[in-house]
Coordinates of C-alpha atoms in Angstrom, one line a residue:
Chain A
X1 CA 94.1 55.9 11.1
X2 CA 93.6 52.2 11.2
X3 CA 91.6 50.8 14.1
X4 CA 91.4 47.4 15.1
X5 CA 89.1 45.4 17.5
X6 CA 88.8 41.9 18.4
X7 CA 85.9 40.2 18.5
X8 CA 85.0 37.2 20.4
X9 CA 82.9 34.2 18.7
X10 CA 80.8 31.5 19.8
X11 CA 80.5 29.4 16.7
X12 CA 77.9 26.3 16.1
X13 CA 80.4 23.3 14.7
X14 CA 79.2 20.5 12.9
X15 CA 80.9 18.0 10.5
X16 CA 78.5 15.1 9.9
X17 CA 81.5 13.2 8.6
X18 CA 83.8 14.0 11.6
X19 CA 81.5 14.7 14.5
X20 CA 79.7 12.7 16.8
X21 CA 77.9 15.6 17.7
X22 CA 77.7 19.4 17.5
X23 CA 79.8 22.3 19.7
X24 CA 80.5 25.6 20.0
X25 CA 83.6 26.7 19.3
X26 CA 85.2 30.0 20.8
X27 CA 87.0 31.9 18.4
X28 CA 88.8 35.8 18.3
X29 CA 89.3 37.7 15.3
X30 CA 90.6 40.9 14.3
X31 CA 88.9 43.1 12.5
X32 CA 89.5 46.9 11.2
X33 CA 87.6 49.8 10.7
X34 CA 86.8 48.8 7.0
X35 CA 85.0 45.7 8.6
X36 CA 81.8 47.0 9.1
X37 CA 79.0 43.8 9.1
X38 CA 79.2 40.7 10.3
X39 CA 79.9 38.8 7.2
X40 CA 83.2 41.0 6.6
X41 CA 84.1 39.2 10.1
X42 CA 83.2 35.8 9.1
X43 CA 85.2 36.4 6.0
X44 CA 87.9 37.4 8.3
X45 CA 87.3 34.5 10.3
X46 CA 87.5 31.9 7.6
X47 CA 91.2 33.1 6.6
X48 CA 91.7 32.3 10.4
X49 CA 90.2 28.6 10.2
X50 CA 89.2 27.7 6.9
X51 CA 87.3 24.9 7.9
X52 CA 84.1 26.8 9.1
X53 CA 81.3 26.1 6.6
X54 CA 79.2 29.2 5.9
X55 CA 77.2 30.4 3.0
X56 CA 77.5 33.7 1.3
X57 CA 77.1 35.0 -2.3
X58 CA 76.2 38.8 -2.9
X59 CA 77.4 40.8 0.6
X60 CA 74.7 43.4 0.4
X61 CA 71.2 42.0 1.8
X62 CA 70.0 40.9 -1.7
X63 CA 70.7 37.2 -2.1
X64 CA 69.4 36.0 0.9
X65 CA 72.4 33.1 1.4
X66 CA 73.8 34.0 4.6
X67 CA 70.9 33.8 7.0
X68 CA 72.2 33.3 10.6
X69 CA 70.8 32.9 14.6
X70 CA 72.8 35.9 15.5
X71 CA 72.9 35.9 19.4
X72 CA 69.3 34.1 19.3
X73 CA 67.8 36.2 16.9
X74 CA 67.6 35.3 12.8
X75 CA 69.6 37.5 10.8
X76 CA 71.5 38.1 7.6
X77 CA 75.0 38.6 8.3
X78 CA 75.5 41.1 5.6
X79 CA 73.0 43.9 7.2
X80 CA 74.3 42.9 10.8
X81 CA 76.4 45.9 11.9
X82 CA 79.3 44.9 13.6
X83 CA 79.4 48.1 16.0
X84 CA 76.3 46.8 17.6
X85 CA 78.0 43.9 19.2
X86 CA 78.6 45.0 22.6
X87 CA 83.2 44.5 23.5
X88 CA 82.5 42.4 26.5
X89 CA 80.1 39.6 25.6
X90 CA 80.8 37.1 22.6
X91 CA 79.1 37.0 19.2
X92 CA 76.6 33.4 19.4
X93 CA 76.3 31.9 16.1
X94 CA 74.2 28.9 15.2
X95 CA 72.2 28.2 12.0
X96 CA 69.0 28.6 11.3
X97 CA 67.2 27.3 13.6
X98 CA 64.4 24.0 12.8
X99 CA 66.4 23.1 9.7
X100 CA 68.5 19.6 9.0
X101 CA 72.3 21.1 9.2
X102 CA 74.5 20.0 6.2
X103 CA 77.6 21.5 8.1
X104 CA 78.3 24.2 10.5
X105 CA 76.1 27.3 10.0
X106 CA 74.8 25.4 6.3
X107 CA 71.3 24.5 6.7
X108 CA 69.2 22.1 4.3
X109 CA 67.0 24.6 2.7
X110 CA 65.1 21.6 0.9
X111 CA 62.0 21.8 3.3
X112 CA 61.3 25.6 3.1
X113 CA 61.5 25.5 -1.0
X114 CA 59.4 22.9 -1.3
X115 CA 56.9 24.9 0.6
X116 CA 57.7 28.0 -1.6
X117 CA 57.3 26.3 -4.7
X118 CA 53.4 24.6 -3.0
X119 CA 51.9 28.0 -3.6
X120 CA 53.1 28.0 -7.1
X121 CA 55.2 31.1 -7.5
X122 CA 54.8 32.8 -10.9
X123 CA 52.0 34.5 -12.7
X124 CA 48.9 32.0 -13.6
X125 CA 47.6 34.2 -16.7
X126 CA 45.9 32.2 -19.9
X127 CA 44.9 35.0 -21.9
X128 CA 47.6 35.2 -25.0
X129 CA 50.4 37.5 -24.2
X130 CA 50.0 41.2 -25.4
X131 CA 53.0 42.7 -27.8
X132 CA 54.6 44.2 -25.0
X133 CA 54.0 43.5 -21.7
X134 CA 50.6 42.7 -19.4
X135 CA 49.7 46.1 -17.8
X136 CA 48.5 47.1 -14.3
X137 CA 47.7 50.4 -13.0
X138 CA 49.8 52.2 -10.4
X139 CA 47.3 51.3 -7.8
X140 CA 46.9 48.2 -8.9
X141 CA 51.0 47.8 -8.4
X142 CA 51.1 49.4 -5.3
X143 CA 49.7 46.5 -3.5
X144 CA 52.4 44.5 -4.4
X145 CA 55.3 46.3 -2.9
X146 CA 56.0 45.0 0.6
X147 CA 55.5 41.5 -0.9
X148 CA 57.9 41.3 -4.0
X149 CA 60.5 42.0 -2.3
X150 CA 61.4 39.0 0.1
X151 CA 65.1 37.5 -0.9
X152 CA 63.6 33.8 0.0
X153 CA 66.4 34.3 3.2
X154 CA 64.6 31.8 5.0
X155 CA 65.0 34.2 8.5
X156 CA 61.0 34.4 9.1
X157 CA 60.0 30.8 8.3
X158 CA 62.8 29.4 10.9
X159 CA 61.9 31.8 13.3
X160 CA 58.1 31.1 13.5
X161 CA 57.5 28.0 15.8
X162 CA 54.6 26.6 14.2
X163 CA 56.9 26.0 11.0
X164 CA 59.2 24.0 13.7
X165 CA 56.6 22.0 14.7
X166 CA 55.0 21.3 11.1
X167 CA 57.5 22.1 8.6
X168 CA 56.2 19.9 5.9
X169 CA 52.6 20.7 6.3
X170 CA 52.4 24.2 7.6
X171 CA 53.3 26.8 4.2
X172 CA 55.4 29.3 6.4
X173 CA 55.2 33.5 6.3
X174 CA 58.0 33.3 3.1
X175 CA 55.9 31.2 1.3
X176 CA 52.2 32.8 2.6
X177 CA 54.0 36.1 2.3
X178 CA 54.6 34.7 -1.5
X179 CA 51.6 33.7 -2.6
X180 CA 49.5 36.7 -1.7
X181 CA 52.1 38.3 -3.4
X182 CA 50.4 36.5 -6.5
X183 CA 46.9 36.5 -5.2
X184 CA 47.0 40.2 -4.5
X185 CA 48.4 40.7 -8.4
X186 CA 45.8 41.9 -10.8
X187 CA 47.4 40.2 -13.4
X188 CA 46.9 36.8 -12.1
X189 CA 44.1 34.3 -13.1
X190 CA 43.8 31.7 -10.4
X191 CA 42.9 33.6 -7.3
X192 CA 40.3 31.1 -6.5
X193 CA 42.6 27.8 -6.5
X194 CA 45.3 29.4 -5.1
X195 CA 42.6 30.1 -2.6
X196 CA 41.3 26.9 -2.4
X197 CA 45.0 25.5 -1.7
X198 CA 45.4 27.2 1.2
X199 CA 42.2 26.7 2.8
X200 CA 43.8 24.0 4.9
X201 CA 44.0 24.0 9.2
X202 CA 47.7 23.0 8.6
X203 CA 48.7 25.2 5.1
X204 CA 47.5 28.8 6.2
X205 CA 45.8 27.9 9.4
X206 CA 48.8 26.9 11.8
X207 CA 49.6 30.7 11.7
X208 CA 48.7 31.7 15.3
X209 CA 50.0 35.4 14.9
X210 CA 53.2 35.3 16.8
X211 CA 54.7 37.7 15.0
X212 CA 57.9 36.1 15.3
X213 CA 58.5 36.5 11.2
X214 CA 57.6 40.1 11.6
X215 CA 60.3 41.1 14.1
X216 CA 63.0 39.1 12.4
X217 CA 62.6 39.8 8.7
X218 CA 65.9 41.7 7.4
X219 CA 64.0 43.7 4.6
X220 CA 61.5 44.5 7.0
X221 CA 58.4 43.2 5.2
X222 CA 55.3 42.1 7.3
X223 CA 54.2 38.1 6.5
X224 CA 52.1 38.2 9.2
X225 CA 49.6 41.3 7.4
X226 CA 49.8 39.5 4.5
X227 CA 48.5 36.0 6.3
X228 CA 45.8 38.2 7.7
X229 CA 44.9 39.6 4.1
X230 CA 44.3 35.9 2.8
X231 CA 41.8 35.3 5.1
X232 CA 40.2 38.4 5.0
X233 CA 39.8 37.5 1.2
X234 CA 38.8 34.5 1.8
X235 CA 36.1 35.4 4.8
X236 CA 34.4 37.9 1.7
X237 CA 34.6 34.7 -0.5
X238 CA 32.5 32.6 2.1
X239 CA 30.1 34.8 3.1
Chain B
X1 CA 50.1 2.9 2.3
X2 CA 52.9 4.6 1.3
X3 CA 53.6 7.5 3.2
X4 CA 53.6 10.7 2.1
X5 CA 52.7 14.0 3.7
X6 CA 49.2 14.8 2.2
X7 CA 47.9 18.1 3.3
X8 CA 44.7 20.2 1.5
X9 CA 41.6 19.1 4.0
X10 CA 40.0 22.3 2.5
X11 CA 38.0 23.3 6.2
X12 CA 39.6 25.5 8.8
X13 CA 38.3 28.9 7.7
X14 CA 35.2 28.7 9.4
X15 CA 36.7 27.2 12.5
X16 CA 39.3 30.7 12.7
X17 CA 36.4 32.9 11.8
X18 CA 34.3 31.1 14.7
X19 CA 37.2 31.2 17.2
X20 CA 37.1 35.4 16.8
X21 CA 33.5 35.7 17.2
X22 CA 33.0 33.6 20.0
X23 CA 35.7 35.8 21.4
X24 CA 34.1 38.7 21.4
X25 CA 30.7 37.2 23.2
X26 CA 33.1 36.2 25.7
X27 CA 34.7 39.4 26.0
X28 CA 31.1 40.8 26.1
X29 CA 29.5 38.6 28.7
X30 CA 32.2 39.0 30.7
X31 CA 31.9 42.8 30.5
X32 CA 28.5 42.5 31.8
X33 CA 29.2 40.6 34.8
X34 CA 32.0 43.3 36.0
X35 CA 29.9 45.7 35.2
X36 CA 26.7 43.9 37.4
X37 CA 29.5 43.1 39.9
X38 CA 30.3 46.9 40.2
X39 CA 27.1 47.6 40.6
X40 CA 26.6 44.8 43.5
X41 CA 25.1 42.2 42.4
X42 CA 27.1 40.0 44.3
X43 CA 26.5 41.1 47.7
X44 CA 24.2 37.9 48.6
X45 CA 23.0 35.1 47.2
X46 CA 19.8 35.7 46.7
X47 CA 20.6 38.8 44.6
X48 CA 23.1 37.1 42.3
X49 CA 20.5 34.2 41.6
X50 CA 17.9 36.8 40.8
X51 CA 20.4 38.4 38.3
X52 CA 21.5 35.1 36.6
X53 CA 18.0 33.8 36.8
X54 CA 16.7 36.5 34.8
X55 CA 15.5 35.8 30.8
X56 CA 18.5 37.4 29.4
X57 CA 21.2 36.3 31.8
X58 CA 20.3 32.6 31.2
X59 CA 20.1 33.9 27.2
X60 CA 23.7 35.3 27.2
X61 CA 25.1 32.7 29.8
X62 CA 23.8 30.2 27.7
X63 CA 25.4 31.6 24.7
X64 CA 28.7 32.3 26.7
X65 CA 28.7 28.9 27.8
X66 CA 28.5 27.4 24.0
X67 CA 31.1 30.1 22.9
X68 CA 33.3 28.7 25.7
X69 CA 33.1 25.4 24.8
X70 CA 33.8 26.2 21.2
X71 CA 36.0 28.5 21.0
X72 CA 37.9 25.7 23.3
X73 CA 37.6 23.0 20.8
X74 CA 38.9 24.8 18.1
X75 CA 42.0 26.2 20.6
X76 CA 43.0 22.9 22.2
X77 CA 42.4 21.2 19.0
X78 CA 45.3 23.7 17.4
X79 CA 47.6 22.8 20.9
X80 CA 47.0 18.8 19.3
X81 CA 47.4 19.5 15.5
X82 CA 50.9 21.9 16.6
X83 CA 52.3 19.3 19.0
X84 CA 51.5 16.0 18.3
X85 CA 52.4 13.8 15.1
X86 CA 51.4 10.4 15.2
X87 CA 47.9 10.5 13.6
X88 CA 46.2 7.7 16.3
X89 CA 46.8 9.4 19.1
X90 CA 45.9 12.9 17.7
X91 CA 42.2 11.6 16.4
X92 CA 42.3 9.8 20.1
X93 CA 43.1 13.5 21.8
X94 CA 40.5 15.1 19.5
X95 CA 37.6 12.8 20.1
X96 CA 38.4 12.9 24.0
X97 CA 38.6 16.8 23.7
X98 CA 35.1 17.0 22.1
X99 CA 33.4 14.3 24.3
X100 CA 34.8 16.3 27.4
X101 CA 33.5 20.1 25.9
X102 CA 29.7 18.4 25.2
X103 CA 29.5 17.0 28.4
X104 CA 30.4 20.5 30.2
X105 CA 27.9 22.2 27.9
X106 CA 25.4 19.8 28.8
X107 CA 26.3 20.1 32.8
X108 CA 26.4 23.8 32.4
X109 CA 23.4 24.2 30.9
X110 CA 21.5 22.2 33.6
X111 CA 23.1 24.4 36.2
X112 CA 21.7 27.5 34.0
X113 CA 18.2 26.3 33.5
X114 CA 17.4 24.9 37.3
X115 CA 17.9 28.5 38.6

């Protein structure tokens, strides 16, 4: 049998080319019991009023496009289980929070890749590739899982408040997460300048530990343990 | 000058590794002092100036006293370089920061040494 619930929204509006300013718009919507996250709603929702401006792309936690402040907290929409939300109180949605808004819950994402792409993220290797492929032993891989797996989401970096306050100078957990991710790789060549370009009081050094990235991140990795690895690496370099 | 965002001052390793360590003399020294305040040390004046007064007390307060004022500078410089922007006014707030913790050192060291 077929149940229904409606759910109550609070939605962040913005048109740049309409609005004077933002609001939050209420809105119901029915959903059924084959609605089970929160982007199956919003899907829902936009069939209600298509002019709400969201982004979405592969539904199941991988592609990292529809990062949302669900009820305060950063989230993706697709891993958000619907029966969480409580009958009697609204669902809050706003963008991400510290982030220019293009429209709606559509954040400029300019700001956080240009970050990501200041630690240089690919393999630095100059030795001639072998036949195949460049090996690394199973220990040596193991220290990369719970780093290659960040979907670039955003969810951490616009959750931690020094990234609010220094955006375009301080790297961010997704892109410190990132490049240990490279300086932990065996493979890689240029441990010492990727180093060297964090060794900065704004770059690496604005991370005071708040965890916030931690609690929020949907595939549950930990930036924060990987910020604290680069400077144990480079404490041994120093000393 | 144009202005772009230039970032890459290459320091601020040794300023997070002194932070920690002055930490723990803090943590240390004031362990020592609950524990001498247990033991009533505090119960006149005469007997807290003999403790403090004491080779090692003024060793350790003297080193408490420099971790303080370091581990200060280093933590109300961060509160400067997280909140405020305009590059005038944040050298200003440093400078003033540092003048203010060398003075104190210098004051609290003379309070230290004329027990």
């Amino acid at each position: 049998m077929m149940t229904t619930r409606t759910l109550q929204f609070k939605i962040y509006r913005y048109d740049p080319d309409k609005d004077q300013k933002p609001y939050m718009q209420d809105v119901a919507v029915e959903v059924d019991s084959t609605d089970r996250k929160l982007l199956d709603a919003l899907v829902k929702l936009k069939a209600v009023d298509d002019s709400i401006a969201f982004r979405r792309s592969c539904r199941e936690g991988v592609c990292g496009s529809d990062a949302l402040n669900i009820n305060g907290r950063n989230g993706l929409a697709c891993l958000t289980d619907l029966a969480s939300f409580p009958d009697d109180k609204p669902i809050v949605l706003r963008p991400l929070p510290g982030l220019p808004i293009v429209r709606d819950l559509i954040v400029d994402m300019t700001q956080f890749f240009k970050q990501y792409h200041s630690i240089k993220p690919y393999l630095v290797n100059n030795d001639p590739p072998p036949e195949r492929e460049r090996l690394q032993s199973p220990e040596d891989r193991e220290e990369l899982n719970g780093l290659y797996e960040c979907i670039l989401c955003a969810c951490c970096s616009t959750s931690c408040p020094s990234f609010w306050w220094n955006p375009d100078k301080f790297v961010g957990p997704a892109g410190l997460l990132a490049a240990y991710r490279f300086i932990a790789d065996t493979r890689d060549q240029a441990t010492n300048e990727r180093l060297d370009n964090l060794e900065d009081p704004y770059r690496l050094f604005r991370c005071h530990t708040i965890m916030n990235c931690v609690d929020v991140c949907p595939k549950g990795l930990n930036p924060t343990k990987a910020i604290g690895k680069i400077k144990d690496m480079m404490v041994k370099r120093a000393i | 000058m144009v202005n772009r965002k230039i970032v890459g001052a290459h320091y601020g390793l040794k300023d997070w590794l002194a932070q920690r360590i002055t930490g723990v003399v803090m943590a240390a020294f004031t362990l020592v002092v609950v524990v001498a305040l247990l033991q009533g040390v505090g119960a006149s004046y005469e007997s807290w100036r003999a403790f403090m007064a004491s080779g090692l007390m003024r060793f350790v307060s003297f080193l408490f006293i420099v971790s303080l004022c370091w581990h200060a500078w280093v933590g109300v410089r961060d509160i400067w370089m997280d909140y405020v922007q305009p590059a005038g006014i944040k050298l200003a707030l440093h400078v003033l920061t540092l003048l203010a913790l060398i003075g104190y050192a210098g004051w609290a060291a003379q309070i230290i040494w004329r027990l």
